PDB file of C-alpha atoms in Angstrom:
ATOM      1  CA  UNK H  85      42.146  16.111  -5.619  1.00  0.00           C
ATOM      2  CA  UNK H  86      39.791  14.650  -7.799  1.00  0.00           C
ATOM      3  CA  UNK H  87      39.033  11.339  -5.338  1.00  0.00           C
ATOM      4  CA  UNK H  88      37.626  13.278  -2.404  1.00  0.00           C
ATOM      5  CA  UNK H  89      35.090  14.993  -4.869  1.00  0.00           C
ATOM      6  CA  UNK H  90      34.428  11.700  -6.349  1.00  0.00           C
ATOM      7  CA  UNK H  91      33.878  10.248  -3.319  1.00  0.00           C
ATOM      8  CA  UNK H  92      31.596  13.123  -1.818  1.00  0.00           C
ATOM      9  CA  UNK H  93      29.504  13.054  -4.801  1.00  0.00           C
ATOM     10  CA  UNK H  94      29.395   9.716  -4.421  1.00  0.00           C
ATOM     11  CA  UNK H  95      28.112   9.994  -1.219  1.00  0.00           C
ATOM     12  CA  UNK H  96      25.586  12.362  -1.715  1.00  0.00           C
ATOM     13  CA  UNK H  97      24.372  10.278  -4.172  1.00  0.00           C
ATOM     14  CA  UNK H  98      23.801   6.852  -2.022  1.00  0.00           C
ATOM     15  CA  UNK H  99      22.024   9.194   0.528  1.00  0.00           C
ATOM     16  CA  UNK H 100      20.079  10.820  -2.145  1.00  0.00           C
ATOM     17  CA  UNK H 101      18.461   7.697  -3.850  1.00  0.00           C
ATOM     18  CA  UNK H 102      18.281   5.645   0.360  1.00  0.00           C
ATOM     19  CA  UNK H 103      16.148   9.123   1.250  1.00  0.00           C
ATOM     20  CA  UNK H 104      14.111   8.135  -1.858  1.00  0.00           C
ATOM     21  CA  UNK H 105      13.802   4.377  -1.965  1.00  0.00           C
ATOM     22  CA  UNK H 106      13.041   4.278   1.931  1.00  0.00           C
ATOM     23  CA  UNK H 107      10.378   7.076   2.649  1.00  0.00           C
ATOM     24  CA  UNK H 108       7.728   6.319   4.590  1.00  0.00           C
ATOM     25  CA  UNK H 109       4.252   5.752   3.242  1.00  0.00           C
ATOM     26  CA  UNK H 110       2.084   9.210   4.225  1.00  0.00           C
ATOM     27  CA  UNK H 111      -0.309   9.215   6.904  1.00  0.00           C
ATOM     28  CA  UNK H 112      -3.300  11.245   4.683  1.00  0.00           C
ATOM     29  CA  UNK H 113      -6.609  12.405   6.536  1.00  0.00           C
ATOM     30  CA  UNK H 114      -9.274  10.778   4.589  1.00  0.00           C
ATOM     31  CA  UNK H 115     -10.303  13.393   2.481  1.00  0.00           C
ATOM     32  CA  UNK H 116      -7.053  13.622   0.829  1.00  0.00           C
ATOM     33  CA  UNK H 117      -6.788   9.839  -0.155  1.00  0.00           C
ATOM     34  CA  UNK H 118      -7.778   8.198  -3.075  1.00  0.00           C
ATOM     35  CA  UNK H 119     -10.146   5.508  -4.077  1.00  0.00           C
ATOM     36  CA  UNK H 120     -10.816   2.516  -6.013  1.00  0.00           C
ATOM     37  CA  UNK H 121     -13.983   0.936  -5.911  1.00  0.00           C
ATOM     38  CA  UNK H 122     -14.353  -2.530  -7.191  1.00  0.00           C
ATOM     39  CA  UNK H 123     -15.230  -6.136  -6.696  1.00  0.00           C
ATOM     40  CA  UNK H 124     -12.851  -8.147  -5.231  1.00  0.00           C
ATOM     41  CA  UNK H 125     -11.360 -11.207  -7.200  1.00  0.00           C
ATOM     42  CA  UNK H 126      -8.194 -12.452  -4.889  1.00  0.00           C
ATOM     43  CA  UNK H 127      -7.385 -12.196  -1.837  1.00  0.00           C
ATOM     44  CA  UNK H 128      -3.753 -13.254  -0.391  1.00  0.00           C
ATOM     45  CA  UNK H 129      -0.765 -12.897   1.637  1.00  0.00           C
ATOM     46  CA  UNK H 130       2.035 -11.007   0.094  1.00  0.00           C
ATOM     47  CA  UNK H 131       5.188  -9.225   1.356  1.00  0.00           C
ATOM     48  CA  UNK H 132       5.550  -9.950   5.344  1.00  0.00           C
ATOM     49  CA  UNK H 133       2.410 -10.463   6.480  1.00  0.00           C
ATOM     50  CA  UNK H 134       0.688  -8.233   4.256  1.00  0.00           C
ATOM     51  CA  UNK H 135      -2.867  -8.874   3.103  1.00  0.00           C
ATOM     52  CA  UNK H 136      -3.299  -8.351  -0.488  1.00  0.00           C
ATOM     53  CA  UNK H 137      -6.388  -7.297  -2.666  1.00  0.00           C
ATOM     54  CA  UNK H 138      -6.788  -7.725  -6.421  1.00  0.00           C
ATOM     55  CA  UNK H 139     -10.076  -6.111  -8.164  1.00  0.00           C
ATOM     56  CA  UNK H 140     -11.860  -7.185 -11.104  1.00  0.00           C
ATOM     57  CA  UNK H 141     -11.792  -3.903 -12.532  1.00  0.00           C
ATOM     58  CA  UNK H 142      -8.242  -3.269 -12.413  1.00  0.00           C
ATOM     59  CA  UNK H 143      -4.422  -4.434 -13.049  1.00  0.00           C
ATOM     60  CA  UNK H 144      -3.265  -2.660  -9.887  1.00  0.00           C
ATOM     61  CA  UNK H 145      -2.892  -4.307  -6.526  1.00  0.00           C
ATOM     62  CA  UNK H 146      -3.627  -2.999  -3.064  1.00  0.00           C
ATOM     63  CA  UNK H 147      -2.135  -4.306   0.461  1.00  0.00           C
ATOM     64  CA  UNK H 148      -2.923  -3.854   4.083  1.00  0.00           C
ATOM     65  CA  UNK H 149       0.449  -3.671   5.271  1.00  0.00           C
ATOM     66  CA  UNK H 150       1.596  -6.268   8.188  1.00  0.00           C
ATOM     67  CA  UNK H 151      -2.405  -6.895   8.112  1.00  0.00           C
ATOM     68  CA  UNK H 152      -1.948 -10.413   9.466  1.00  0.00           C
ATOM     69  CA  UNK H 153      -0.525  -8.993  12.584  1.00  0.00           C
ATOM     70  CA  UNK H 154      -3.058  -6.752  12.951  1.00  0.00           C
ATOM     71  CA  UNK H 155      -5.818  -9.368  13.606  1.00  0.00           C
ATOM     72  CA  UNK H 156      -6.893  -9.777  10.333  1.00  0.00           C
ATOM     73  CA  UNK H 157      -7.667 -13.253   8.825  1.00  0.00           C
ATOM     74  CA  UNK H 158      -7.252 -14.327   5.296  1.00  0.00           C
ATOM     75  CA  UNK H 159     -10.084 -16.712   5.125  1.00  0.00           C
ATOM     76  CA  UNK H 160     -12.731 -14.666   6.957  1.00  0.00           C
ATOM     77  CA  UNK H 161     -11.805 -11.789   4.242  1.00  0.00           C
ATOM     78  CA  UNK H 162     -12.038 -13.774   1.466  1.00  0.00           C
ATOM     79  CA  UNK H 163     -15.543 -15.501   2.639  1.00  0.00           C
ATOM     80  CA  UNK H 164     -16.746 -12.081   3.342  1.00  0.00           C
ATOM     81  CA  UNK H 165     -15.304  -9.950   0.624  1.00  0.00           C
ATOM     82  CA  UNK H 166     -14.497 -11.984  -2.471  1.00  0.00           C
ATOM     83  CA  UNK H 167     -16.962 -11.341  -5.249  1.00  0.00           C
ATOM     84  CA  UNK H 168     -18.381  -8.180  -3.599  1.00  0.00           C
ATOM     85  CA  UNK H 169     -18.190  -4.598  -3.981  1.00  0.00           C
ATOM     86  CA  UNK H 170     -15.445  -2.876  -1.891  1.00  0.00           C
ATOM     87  CA  UNK H 171     -14.115   0.697  -1.583  1.00  0.00           C
ATOM     88  CA  UNK H 172     -10.200   1.031  -0.936  1.00  0.00           C
ATOM     89  CA  UNK H 173      -8.780   4.463   0.046  1.00  0.00           C
ATOM     90  CA  UNK H 174      -5.243   4.632   0.072  1.00  0.00           C
ATOM     91  CA  UNK H 175      -2.458   7.776  -0.458  1.00  0.00           C
ATOM     92  CA  UNK H 176      -0.889   8.724  -4.070  1.00  0.00           C
ATOM     93  CA  UNK H 177       2.807   8.477  -3.201  1.00  0.00           C
ATOM     94  CA  UNK H 178       6.101   7.981  -5.652  1.00  0.00           C
ATOM     95  CA  UNK H 179       8.731   6.052  -4.113  1.00  0.00           C
ATOM     96  CA  UNK H 180      11.631   3.938  -6.055  1.00  0.00           C
ATOM     97  CA  UNK H 181      10.164   0.690  -4.425  1.00  0.00           C
ATOM     98  CA  UNK H 182       6.851   2.022  -5.658  1.00  0.00           C
ATOM     99  CA  UNK H 183       6.157   0.706  -9.536  1.00  0.00           C
ATOM    100  CA  UNK H 184       2.689   2.929  -9.325  1.00  0.00           C
ATOM    101  CA  UNK H 185       0.699  -0.304  -9.442  1.00  0.00           C
ATOM    102  CA  UNK H 186       0.710  -1.270  -5.907  1.00  0.00           C
ATOM    103  CA  UNK H 187      -1.073   0.886  -3.073  1.00  0.00           C
ATOM    104  CA  UNK H 188      -0.633   0.635   0.226  1.00  0.00           C
ATOM    105  CA  UNK H 189      -4.285   0.823   1.872  1.00  0.00           C
ATOM    106  CA  UNK H 190      -5.632   3.255   4.730  1.00  0.00           C
ATOM    107  CA  UNK H 191      -8.934   1.943   4.540  1.00  0.00           C
ATOM    108  CA  UNK H 192     -11.391  -0.675   3.454  1.00  0.00           C
ATOM    109  CA  UNK H 193     -15.053  -0.351   3.697  1.00  0.00           C
ATOM    110  CA  UNK H 194     -18.028  -3.023   2.611  1.00  0.00           C
ATOM    111  CA  UNK H 195     -21.300  -2.313   2.760  1.00  0.00           C
ATOM    112  CA  UNK H 196     -21.338   0.918   4.669  1.00  0.00           C
ATOM    113  CA  UNK H 197     -18.776  -0.521   7.182  1.00  0.00           C
ATOM    114  CA  UNK H 198     -15.193  -0.240   7.909  1.00  0.00           C
ATOM    115  CA  UNK H 199     -13.354  -3.454   7.780  1.00  0.00           C
ATOM    116  CA  UNK H 200     -10.378  -2.065   8.153  1.00  0.00           C
ATOM    117  CA  UNK H 201      -8.493   1.574   9.182  1.00  0.00           C
ATOM    118  CA  UNK H 202      -5.333   2.607  10.193  1.00  0.00           C
ATOM    119  CA  UNK H 203      -6.712   6.035   9.882  1.00  0.00           C
ATOM    120  CA  UNK H 204      -6.779   8.431  13.220  1.00  0.00           C
TER     121      UNK H 204
END
């Protein structure tokens, strides 16, 4: 009698953990995105063809998911953006994989121009 209850509780626990871990990044309208402004200190490849930005003003990292597959080039971004002020717009969300110091970027702006956007 106890074994089926333990299996049922274990199964539900696994399902809940997976749903919290594998949640998709929310797609929010631009007016609901958080904003980070700062001077670009580093741009590098991270994860699976992601482009990662570091700003001088914060220890947080910002990434464009699969940015290299979307036609962006790291060397071109470095030449254009390193040492310059940019605006990054990103959704605030929580998941087990997100430690709060890495943010999925929805839009990158430089000098009043959009460098990257996945907004509709």
